[in-house]
CSV table of C-alpha atoms in Angstrom, one decimal:
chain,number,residue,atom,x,y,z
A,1,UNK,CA,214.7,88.4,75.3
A,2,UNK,CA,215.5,88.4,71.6
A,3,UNK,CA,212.6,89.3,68.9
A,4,UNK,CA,213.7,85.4,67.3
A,5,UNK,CA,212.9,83.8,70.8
A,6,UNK,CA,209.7,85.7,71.2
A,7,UNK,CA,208.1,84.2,67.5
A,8,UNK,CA,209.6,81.3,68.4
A,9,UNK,CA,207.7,81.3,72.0
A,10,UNK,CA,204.4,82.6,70.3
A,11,UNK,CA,204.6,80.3,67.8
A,12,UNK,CA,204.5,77.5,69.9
A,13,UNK,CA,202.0,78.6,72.0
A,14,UNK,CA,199.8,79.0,68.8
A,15,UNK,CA,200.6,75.1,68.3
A,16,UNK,CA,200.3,74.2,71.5
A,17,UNK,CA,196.3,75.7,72.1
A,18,UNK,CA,196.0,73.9,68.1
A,19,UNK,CA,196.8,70.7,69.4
A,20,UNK,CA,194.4,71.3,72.2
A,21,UNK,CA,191.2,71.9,70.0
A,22,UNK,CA,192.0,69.5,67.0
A,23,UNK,CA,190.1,66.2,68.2
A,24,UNK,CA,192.1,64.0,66.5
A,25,UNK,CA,196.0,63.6,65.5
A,26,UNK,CA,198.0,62.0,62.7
A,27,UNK,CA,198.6,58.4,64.2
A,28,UNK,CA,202.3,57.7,63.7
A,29,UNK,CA,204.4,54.8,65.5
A,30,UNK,CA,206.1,57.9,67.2
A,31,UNK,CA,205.7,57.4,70.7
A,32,UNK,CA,206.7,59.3,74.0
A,33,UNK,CA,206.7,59.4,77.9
A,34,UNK,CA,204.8,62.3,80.1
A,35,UNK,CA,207.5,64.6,81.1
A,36,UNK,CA,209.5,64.3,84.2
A,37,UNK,CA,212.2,66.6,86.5
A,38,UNK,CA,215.8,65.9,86.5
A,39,UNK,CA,218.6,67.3,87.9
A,40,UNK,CA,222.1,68.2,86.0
A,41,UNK,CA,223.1,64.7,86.6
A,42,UNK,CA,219.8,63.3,84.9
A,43,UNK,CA,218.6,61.7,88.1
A,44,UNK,CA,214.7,61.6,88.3
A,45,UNK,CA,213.1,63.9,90.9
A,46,UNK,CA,210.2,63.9,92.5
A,47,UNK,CA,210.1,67.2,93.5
A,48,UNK,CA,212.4,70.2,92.5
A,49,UNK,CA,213.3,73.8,94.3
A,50,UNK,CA,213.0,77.5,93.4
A,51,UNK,CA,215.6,79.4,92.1
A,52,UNK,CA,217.2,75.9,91.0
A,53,UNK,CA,217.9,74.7,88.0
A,54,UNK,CA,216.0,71.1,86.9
A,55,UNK,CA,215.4,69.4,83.2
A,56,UNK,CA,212.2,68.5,82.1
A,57,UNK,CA,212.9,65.5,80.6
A,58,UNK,CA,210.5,63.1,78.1
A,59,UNK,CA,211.8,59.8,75.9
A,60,UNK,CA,211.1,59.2,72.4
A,61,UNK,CA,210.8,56.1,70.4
A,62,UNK,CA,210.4,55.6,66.8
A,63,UNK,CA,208.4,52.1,65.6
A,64,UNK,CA,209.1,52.7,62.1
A,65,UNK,CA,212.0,52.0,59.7
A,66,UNK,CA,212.0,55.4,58.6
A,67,UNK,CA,214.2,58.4,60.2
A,68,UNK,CA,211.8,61.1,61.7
A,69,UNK,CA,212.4,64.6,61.8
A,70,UNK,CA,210.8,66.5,64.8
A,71,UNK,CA,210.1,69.4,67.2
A,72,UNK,CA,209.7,68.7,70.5
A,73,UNK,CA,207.8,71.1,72.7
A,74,UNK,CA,207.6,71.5,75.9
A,75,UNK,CA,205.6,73.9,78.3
A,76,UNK,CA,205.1,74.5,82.2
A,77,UNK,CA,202.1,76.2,83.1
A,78,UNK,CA,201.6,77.6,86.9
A,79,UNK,CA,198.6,76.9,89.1
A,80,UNK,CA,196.1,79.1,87.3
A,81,UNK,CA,196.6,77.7,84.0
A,82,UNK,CA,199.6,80.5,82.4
A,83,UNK,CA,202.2,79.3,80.8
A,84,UNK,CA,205.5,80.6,82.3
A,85,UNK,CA,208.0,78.8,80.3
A,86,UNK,CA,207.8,77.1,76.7
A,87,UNK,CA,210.9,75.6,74.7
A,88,UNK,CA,211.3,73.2,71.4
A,89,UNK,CA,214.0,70.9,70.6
A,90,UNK,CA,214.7,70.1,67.4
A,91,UNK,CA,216.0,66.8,66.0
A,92,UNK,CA,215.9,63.3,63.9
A,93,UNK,CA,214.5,60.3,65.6
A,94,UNK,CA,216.9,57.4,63.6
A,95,UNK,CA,215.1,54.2,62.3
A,96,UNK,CA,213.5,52.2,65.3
A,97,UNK,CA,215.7,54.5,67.5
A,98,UNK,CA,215.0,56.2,70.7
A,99,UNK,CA,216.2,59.6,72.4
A,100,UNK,CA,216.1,61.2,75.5
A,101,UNK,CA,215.3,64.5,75.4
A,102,UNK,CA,216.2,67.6,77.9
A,103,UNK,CA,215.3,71.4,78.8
A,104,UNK,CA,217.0,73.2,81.4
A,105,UNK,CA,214.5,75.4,83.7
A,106,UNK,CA,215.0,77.5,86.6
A,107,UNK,CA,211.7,77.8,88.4
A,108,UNK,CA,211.4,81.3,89.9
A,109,UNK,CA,209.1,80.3,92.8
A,110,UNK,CA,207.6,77.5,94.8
A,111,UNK,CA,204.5,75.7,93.6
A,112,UNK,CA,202.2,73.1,91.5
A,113,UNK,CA,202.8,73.1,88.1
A,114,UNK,CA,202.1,71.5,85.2
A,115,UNK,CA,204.6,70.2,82.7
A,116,UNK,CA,203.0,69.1,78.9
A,117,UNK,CA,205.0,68.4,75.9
A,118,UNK,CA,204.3,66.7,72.2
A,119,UNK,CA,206.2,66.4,68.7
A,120,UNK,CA,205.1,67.9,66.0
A,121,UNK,CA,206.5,67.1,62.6
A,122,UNK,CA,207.6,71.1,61.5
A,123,UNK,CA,206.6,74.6,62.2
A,124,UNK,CA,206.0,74.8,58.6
A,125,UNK,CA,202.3,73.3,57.2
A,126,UNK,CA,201.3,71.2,56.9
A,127,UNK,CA,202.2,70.7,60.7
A,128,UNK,CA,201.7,67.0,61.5
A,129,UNK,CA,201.0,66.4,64.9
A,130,UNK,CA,203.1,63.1,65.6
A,131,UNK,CA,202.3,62.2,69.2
A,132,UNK,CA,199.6,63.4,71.7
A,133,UNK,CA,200.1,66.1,74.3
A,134,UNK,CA,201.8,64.0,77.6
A,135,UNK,CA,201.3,65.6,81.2
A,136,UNK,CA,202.5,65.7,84.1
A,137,UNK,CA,201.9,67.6,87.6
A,138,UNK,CA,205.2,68.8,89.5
A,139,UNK,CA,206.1,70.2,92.8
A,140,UNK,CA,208.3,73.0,93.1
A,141,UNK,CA,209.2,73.8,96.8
């Protein structure tokens, strides 16, 4: 594991608990869907395997006429709570446009999990926090 991926992967844990204790966000007509599984063809999954790869998958949409820049972040935490896996995406949601976006993962063994993932506007402050944390529980087998 490189030094850049572990700041990168402490960094977004650091956003991740802040979006957890901040009460309130900055409303923006950002929207997006709780995360889902995929497979390598982007066919929805209800349930995925060990030792197999799957894409956690969430849409975007954009209500504004403006472009918006983002950072998409994604976790999966275990049973107890850990998170074992934490990604970002970057990118520019265009004008009244809207973008699927996908992270490969290989879950190493069987159980419940629990996907989350939200956009934040930079990792640079301010931060602006443009859509509430989405969830979702999965079932690894």
């Amino acid at each position: 594991m490189t030094s850049r991926f572990v700041y990168a992967s402490i960094v977004a844990a650091a956003l991740l608990a802040s979006v957890m204790a901040v009460p309130a966000y900055a409303q923006t007509s950002v929207s997006q869907t709780k995360p889902i599984l995929k497979d390598s063809l982007g066919r929805g999954l209800d349930e995925g395997n060990a030792e197999s790869i799957v894409i956690l998958s969430t849409t975007i949409e954009n209500n504004t006429s403006n472009a918006v820049p983002f950072i998409a972040l994604m976790e999966v935490r275990d049973w107890e709570g850990s998170t074992v896996y934490i990604q970002f995406q970057l990118g520019e949601l265009p004008s009244r446009g809207e973008s699927e976006l996908g992270i490969s993962w290989t879950p190493a063994i069987a159980g419940q999990y629990e996907l989350r993932t939200f956009l934040i506007s930079s990792f640079v402050d301010p931060v602006e926090i443009l859509t509430p944390v989405q969830q979702n529980i999965i079932t690894i087998n």
